[in-house]
Short mmCIF file of C-alpha atoms in Angstrom, two decimals:
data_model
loop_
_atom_site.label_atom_id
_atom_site.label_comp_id
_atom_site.label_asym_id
_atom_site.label_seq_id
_atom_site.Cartn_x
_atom_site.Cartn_y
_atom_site.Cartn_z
CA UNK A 21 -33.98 -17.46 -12.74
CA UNK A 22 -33.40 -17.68 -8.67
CA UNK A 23 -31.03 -15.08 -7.60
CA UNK A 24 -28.63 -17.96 -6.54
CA UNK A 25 -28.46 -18.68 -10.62
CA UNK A 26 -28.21 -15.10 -11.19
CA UNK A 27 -24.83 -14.58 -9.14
CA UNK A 28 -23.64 -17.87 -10.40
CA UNK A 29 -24.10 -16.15 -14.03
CA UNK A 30 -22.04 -13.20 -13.47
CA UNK A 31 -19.33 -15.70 -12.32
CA UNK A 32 -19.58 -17.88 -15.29
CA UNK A 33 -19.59 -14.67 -17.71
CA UNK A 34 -16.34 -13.32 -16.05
CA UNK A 35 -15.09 -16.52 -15.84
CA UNK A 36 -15.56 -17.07 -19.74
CA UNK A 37 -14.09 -13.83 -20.58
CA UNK A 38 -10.75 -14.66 -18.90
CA UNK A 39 -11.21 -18.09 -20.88
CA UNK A 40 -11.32 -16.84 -23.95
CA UNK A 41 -8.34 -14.15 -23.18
CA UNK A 42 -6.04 -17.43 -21.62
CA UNK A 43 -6.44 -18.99 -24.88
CA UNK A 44 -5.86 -15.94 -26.98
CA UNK A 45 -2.80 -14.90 -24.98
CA UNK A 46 -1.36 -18.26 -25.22
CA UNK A 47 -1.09 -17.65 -29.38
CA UNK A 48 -0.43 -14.08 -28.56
CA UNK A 49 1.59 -13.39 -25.29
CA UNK A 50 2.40 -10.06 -25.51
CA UNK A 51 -1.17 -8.53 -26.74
CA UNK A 52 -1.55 -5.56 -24.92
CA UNK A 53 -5.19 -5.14 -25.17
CA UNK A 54 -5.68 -9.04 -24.06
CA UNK A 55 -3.16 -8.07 -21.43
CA UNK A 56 -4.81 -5.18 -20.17
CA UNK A 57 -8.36 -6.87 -20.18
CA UNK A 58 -6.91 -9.89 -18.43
CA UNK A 59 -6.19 -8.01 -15.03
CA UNK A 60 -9.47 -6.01 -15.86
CA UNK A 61 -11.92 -8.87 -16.01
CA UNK A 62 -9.72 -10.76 -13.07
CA UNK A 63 -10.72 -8.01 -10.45
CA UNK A 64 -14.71 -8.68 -11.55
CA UNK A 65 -14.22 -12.46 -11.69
CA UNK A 66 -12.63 -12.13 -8.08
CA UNK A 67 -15.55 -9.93 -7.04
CA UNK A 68 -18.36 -11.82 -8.64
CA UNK A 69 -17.03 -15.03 -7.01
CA UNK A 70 -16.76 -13.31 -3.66
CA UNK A 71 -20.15 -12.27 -3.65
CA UNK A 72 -21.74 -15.57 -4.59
CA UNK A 73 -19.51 -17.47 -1.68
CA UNK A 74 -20.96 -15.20 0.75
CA UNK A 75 -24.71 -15.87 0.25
CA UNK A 76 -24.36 -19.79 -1.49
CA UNK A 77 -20.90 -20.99 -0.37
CA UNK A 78 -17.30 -22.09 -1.55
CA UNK A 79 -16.94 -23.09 -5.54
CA UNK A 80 -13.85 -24.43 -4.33
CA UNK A 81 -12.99 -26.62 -1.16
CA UNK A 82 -10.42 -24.38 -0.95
CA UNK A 83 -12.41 -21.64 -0.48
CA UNK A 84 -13.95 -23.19 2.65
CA UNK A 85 -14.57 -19.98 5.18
CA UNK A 86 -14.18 -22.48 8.41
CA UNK A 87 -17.49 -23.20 10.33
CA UNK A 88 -18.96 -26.47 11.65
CA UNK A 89 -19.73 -28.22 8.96
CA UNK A 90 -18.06 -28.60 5.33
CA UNK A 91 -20.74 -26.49 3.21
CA UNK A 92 -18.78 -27.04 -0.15
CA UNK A 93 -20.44 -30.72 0.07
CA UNK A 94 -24.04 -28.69 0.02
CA UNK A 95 -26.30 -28.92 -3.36
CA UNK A 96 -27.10 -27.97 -5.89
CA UNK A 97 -24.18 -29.61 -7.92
CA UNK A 98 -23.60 -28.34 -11.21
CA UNK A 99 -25.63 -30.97 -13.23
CA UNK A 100 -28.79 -30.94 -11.48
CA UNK A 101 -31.33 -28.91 -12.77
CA UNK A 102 -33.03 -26.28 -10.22
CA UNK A 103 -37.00 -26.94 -10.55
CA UNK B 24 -2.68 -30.55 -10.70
CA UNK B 25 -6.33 -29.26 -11.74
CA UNK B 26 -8.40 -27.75 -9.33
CA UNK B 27 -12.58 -28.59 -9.66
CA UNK B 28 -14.79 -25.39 -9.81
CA UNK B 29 -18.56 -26.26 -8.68
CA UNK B 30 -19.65 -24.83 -11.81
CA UNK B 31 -20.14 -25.37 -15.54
CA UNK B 32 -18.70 -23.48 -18.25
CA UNK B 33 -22.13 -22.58 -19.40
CA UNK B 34 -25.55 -23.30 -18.35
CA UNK B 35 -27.52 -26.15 -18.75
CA UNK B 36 -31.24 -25.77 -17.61
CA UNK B 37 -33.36 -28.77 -19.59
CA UNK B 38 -37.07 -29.18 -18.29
CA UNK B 39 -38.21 -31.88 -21.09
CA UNK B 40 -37.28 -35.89 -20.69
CA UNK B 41 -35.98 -36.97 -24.17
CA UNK B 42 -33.79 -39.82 -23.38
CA UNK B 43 -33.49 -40.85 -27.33
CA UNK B 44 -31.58 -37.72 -27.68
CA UNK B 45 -29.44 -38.25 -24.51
CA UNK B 46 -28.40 -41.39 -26.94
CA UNK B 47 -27.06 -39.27 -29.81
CA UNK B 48 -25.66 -36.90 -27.69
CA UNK B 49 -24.15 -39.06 -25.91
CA UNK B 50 -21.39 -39.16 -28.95
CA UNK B 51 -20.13 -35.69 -27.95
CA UNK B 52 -18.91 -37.33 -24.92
CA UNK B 53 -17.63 -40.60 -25.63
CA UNK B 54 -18.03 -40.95 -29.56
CA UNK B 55 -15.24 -40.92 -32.13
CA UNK B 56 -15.18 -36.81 -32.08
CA UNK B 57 -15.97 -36.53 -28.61
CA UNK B 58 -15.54 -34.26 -25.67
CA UNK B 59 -13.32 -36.98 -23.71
CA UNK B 60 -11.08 -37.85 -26.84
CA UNK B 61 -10.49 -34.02 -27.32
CA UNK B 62 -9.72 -33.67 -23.91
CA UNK B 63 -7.59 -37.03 -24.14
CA UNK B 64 -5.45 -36.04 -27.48
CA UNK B 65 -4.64 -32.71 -26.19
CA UNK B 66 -3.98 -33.19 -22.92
CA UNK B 67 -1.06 -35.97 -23.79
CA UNK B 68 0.23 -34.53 -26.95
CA UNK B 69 1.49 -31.76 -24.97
CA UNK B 70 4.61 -33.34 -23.02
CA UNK B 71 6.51 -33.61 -26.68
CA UNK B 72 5.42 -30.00 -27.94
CA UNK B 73 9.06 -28.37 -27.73
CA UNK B 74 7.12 -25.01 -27.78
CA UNK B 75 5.88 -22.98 -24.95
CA UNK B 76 2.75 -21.47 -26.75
CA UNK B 77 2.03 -24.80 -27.94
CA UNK B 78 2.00 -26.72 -24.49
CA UNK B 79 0.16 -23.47 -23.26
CA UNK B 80 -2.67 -24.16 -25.69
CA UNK B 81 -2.53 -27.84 -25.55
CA UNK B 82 -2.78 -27.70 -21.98
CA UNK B 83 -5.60 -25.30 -21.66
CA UNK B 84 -7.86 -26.07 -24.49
CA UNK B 85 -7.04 -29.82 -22.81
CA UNK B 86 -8.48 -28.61 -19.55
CA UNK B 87 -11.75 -26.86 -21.14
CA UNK B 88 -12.42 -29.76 -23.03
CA UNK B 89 -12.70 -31.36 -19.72
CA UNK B 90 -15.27 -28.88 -18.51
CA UNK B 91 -17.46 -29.79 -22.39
CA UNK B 92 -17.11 -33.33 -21.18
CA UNK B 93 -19.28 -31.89 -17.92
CA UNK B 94 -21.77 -29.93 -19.87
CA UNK B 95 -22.25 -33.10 -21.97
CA UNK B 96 -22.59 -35.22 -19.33
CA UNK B 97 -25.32 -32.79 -17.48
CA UNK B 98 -27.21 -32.30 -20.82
CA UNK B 99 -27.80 -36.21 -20.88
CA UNK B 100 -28.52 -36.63 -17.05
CA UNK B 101 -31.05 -33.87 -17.22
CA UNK B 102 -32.40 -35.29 -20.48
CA UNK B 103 -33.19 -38.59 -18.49
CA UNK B 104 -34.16 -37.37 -15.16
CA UNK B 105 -37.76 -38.50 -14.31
CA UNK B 106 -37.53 -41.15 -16.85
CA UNK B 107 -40.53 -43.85 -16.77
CA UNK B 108 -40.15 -46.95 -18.07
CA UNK B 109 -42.90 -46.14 -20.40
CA UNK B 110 -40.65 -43.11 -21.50
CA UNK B 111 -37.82 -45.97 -22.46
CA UNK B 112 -40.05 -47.77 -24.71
CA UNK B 113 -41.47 -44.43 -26.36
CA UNK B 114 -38.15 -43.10 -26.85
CA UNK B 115 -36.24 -46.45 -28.05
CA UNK B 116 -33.60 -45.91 -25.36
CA UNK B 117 -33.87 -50.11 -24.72
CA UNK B 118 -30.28 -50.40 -25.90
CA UNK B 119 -28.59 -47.66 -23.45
CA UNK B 120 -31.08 -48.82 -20.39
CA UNK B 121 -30.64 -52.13 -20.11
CA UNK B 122 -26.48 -51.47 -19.81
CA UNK B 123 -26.47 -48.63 -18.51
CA UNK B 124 -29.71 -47.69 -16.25
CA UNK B 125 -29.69 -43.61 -16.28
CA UNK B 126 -25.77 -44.31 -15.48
CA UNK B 127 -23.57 -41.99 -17.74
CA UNK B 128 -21.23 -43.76 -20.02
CA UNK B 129 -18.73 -42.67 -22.62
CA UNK B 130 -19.64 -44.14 -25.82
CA UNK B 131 -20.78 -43.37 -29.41
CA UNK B 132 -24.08 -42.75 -30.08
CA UNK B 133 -24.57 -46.28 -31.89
CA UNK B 134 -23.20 -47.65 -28.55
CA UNK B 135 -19.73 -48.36 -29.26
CA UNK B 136 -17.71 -48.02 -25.85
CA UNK B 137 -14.77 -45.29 -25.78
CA UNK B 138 -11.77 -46.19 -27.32
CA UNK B 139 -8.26 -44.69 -27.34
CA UNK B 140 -7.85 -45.69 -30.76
CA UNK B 141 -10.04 -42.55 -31.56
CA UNK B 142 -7.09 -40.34 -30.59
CA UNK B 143 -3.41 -40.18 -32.03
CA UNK B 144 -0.62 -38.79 -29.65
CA UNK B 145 2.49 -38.95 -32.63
CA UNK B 146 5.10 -37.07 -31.19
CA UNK B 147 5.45 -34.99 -34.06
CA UNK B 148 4.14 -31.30 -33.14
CA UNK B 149 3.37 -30.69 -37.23
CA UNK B 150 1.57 -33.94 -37.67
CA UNK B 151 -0.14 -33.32 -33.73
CA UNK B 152 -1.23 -30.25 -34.66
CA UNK B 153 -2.90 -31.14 -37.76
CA UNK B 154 -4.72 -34.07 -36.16
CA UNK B 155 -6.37 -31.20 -33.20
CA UNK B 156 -7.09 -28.79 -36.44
CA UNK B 157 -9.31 -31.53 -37.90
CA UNK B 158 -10.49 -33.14 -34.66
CA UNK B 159 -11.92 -29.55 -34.33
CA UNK B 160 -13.71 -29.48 -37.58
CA UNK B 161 -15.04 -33.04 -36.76
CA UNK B 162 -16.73 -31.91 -33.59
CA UNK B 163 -18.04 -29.02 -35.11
CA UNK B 164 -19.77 -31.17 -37.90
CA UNK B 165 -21.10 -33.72 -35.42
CA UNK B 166 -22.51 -30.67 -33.04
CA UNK B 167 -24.17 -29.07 -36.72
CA UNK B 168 -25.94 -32.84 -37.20
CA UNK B 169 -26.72 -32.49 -33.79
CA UNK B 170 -28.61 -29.44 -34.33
CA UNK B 171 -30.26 -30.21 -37.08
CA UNK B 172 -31.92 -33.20 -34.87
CA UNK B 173 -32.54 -31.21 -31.73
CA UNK B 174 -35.94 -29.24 -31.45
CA UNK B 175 -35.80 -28.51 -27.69
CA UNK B 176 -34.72 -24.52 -27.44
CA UNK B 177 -32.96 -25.42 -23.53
CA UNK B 178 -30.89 -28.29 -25.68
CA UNK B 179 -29.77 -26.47 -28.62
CA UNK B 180 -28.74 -23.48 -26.46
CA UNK B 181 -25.77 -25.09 -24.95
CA UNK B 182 -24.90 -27.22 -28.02
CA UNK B 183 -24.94 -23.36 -30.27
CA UNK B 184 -22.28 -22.98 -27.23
CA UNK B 185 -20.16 -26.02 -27.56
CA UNK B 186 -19.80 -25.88 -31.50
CA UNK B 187 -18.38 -22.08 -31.12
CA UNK B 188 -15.88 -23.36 -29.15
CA UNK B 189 -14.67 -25.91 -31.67
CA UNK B 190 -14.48 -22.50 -34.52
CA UNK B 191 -12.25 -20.79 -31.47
CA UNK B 192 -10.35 -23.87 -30.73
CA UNK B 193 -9.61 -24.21 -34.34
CA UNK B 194 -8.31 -20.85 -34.82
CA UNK B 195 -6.26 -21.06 -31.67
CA UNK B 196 -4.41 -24.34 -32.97
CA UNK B 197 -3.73 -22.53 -36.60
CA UNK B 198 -2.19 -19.68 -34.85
CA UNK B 199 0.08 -22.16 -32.52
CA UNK B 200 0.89 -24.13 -36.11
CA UNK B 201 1.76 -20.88 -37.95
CA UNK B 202 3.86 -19.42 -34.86
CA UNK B 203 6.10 -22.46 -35.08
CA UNK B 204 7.85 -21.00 -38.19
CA UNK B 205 8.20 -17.85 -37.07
CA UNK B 206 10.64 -19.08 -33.77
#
């Protein structure tokens, strides 16, 4: 696994985990424990994203940092297999 | 609005060409329990829900289905990439190739183009919710056949991932059905 797939993990783990807890909460809004882990697992999502952006660029276009050129448009895109 | 993240929901890492079973998978994303209908059926069932937990879940479980559609799609591009023509002819993919090149299409896995008429949108949030309930169990039998047909460890890994979804989905649309009669 290249350490680009590596940080890209942690950020699809987190990002699961708050998944899983949207759906839950929507059957069961006031959960406390889902609530709780919710905010919990948003701060490492946040920082797991951050940390990938800053070596491999935006997820998002939105996330652009400015610069001159547009490095959201930069591969690999999620299909493509890394070989 | 939906926003695209440069990422799938889970991995898909396939090093083997096998494009006959790109062909059968290629049912999870445009076949009669697909990825696309699921994502369809939800997605416009929700505007008549008259409950907020249930256009919550339609519209989320909606929008993931959207991301399976992408994992789908991925599994059969990477199951085709480097394809020779020789690997057609070994693999019987003749019928998808000459239509469709390595081009991803929705359709069934006997060929049969998407169709709308796989979905029902009834207005009824009983009868809707009943319809996603076995829509779910349908997806999770066609991603067991599935299994049973794919030898590949890097295939089956995110299939194992997509049928636990349909066993969470499922339970998340009983618990929508049996909050209804408790509002």
């Amino acid at each position: 696994m290249t350490e680009r797939q590596k940080l890209l993990k942690r950020v699809q783990m987190f990002d699961f985990i708050l998944d899983e807890l949207n759906l839950f909460l929507d059957t069961h809004p006031t959960n406390k424990q889902a609530l709780n882990n919710f905010t919990k697992y948003q701060f490492l999502k946040n920082e797991a994203v951050t940390q990938y952006m800053n070596k491999y660029g935006p997820l998002r276009a939105e996330d652009f940092a400015g610069g001159n050129s547009f490095n959201y448009v930069n591969g690999p895109w999620p299909w493509e297999r890394e070989d | 609005m939906w926003t695209y993240d440069k990422k799938l929901q889970y991995p898909v890492n396939i090093k083997q060409t096998n494009p006959r079973l790109a062909m059968a998978i290629a049912s999870q994303l445009g076949g009669p329990d697909g990825e696309l209908g699921a994502s369809l059926r939800y997605l416009s069932q929700r505007y008549s829900a008259p409950y907020d937990e249930v256009r919550a879940i339609l519209t989320d479980i909606g929008s993931e289905e959207l991301g399976h559609m992408e994992m789908i799609s991925a599994i059969m591009y990477q199951l085709t990439k480097n394809m020779t023509a020789e690997d057609v002819k070994k693999y019987g993919f003749e019928p998808y190739y000459v239509d469709h090149t390595a081009g991803i299409y929705p359709s069934s896995a006997a060929g049969v183009p998407f169709t709308a008429a796989y979905i029902q949108s009834k207005g009824d949030v009983i009868t809707d919710l009943h319809e996603d309930l076995a829509a779910e169990q349908k997806a999770r039998t066609t991603y067991d056949n599935l299994l049973r047909i794919i030898d590949d460890p890097d295939v089956k890994d995110p299939i194992r991932f997509l049928r636990e979804r349909e066993v969470v989905h499922y339970q998340r649309f009983g618990e929508a059905e049996q909050s209804i009669w408790n509002t």
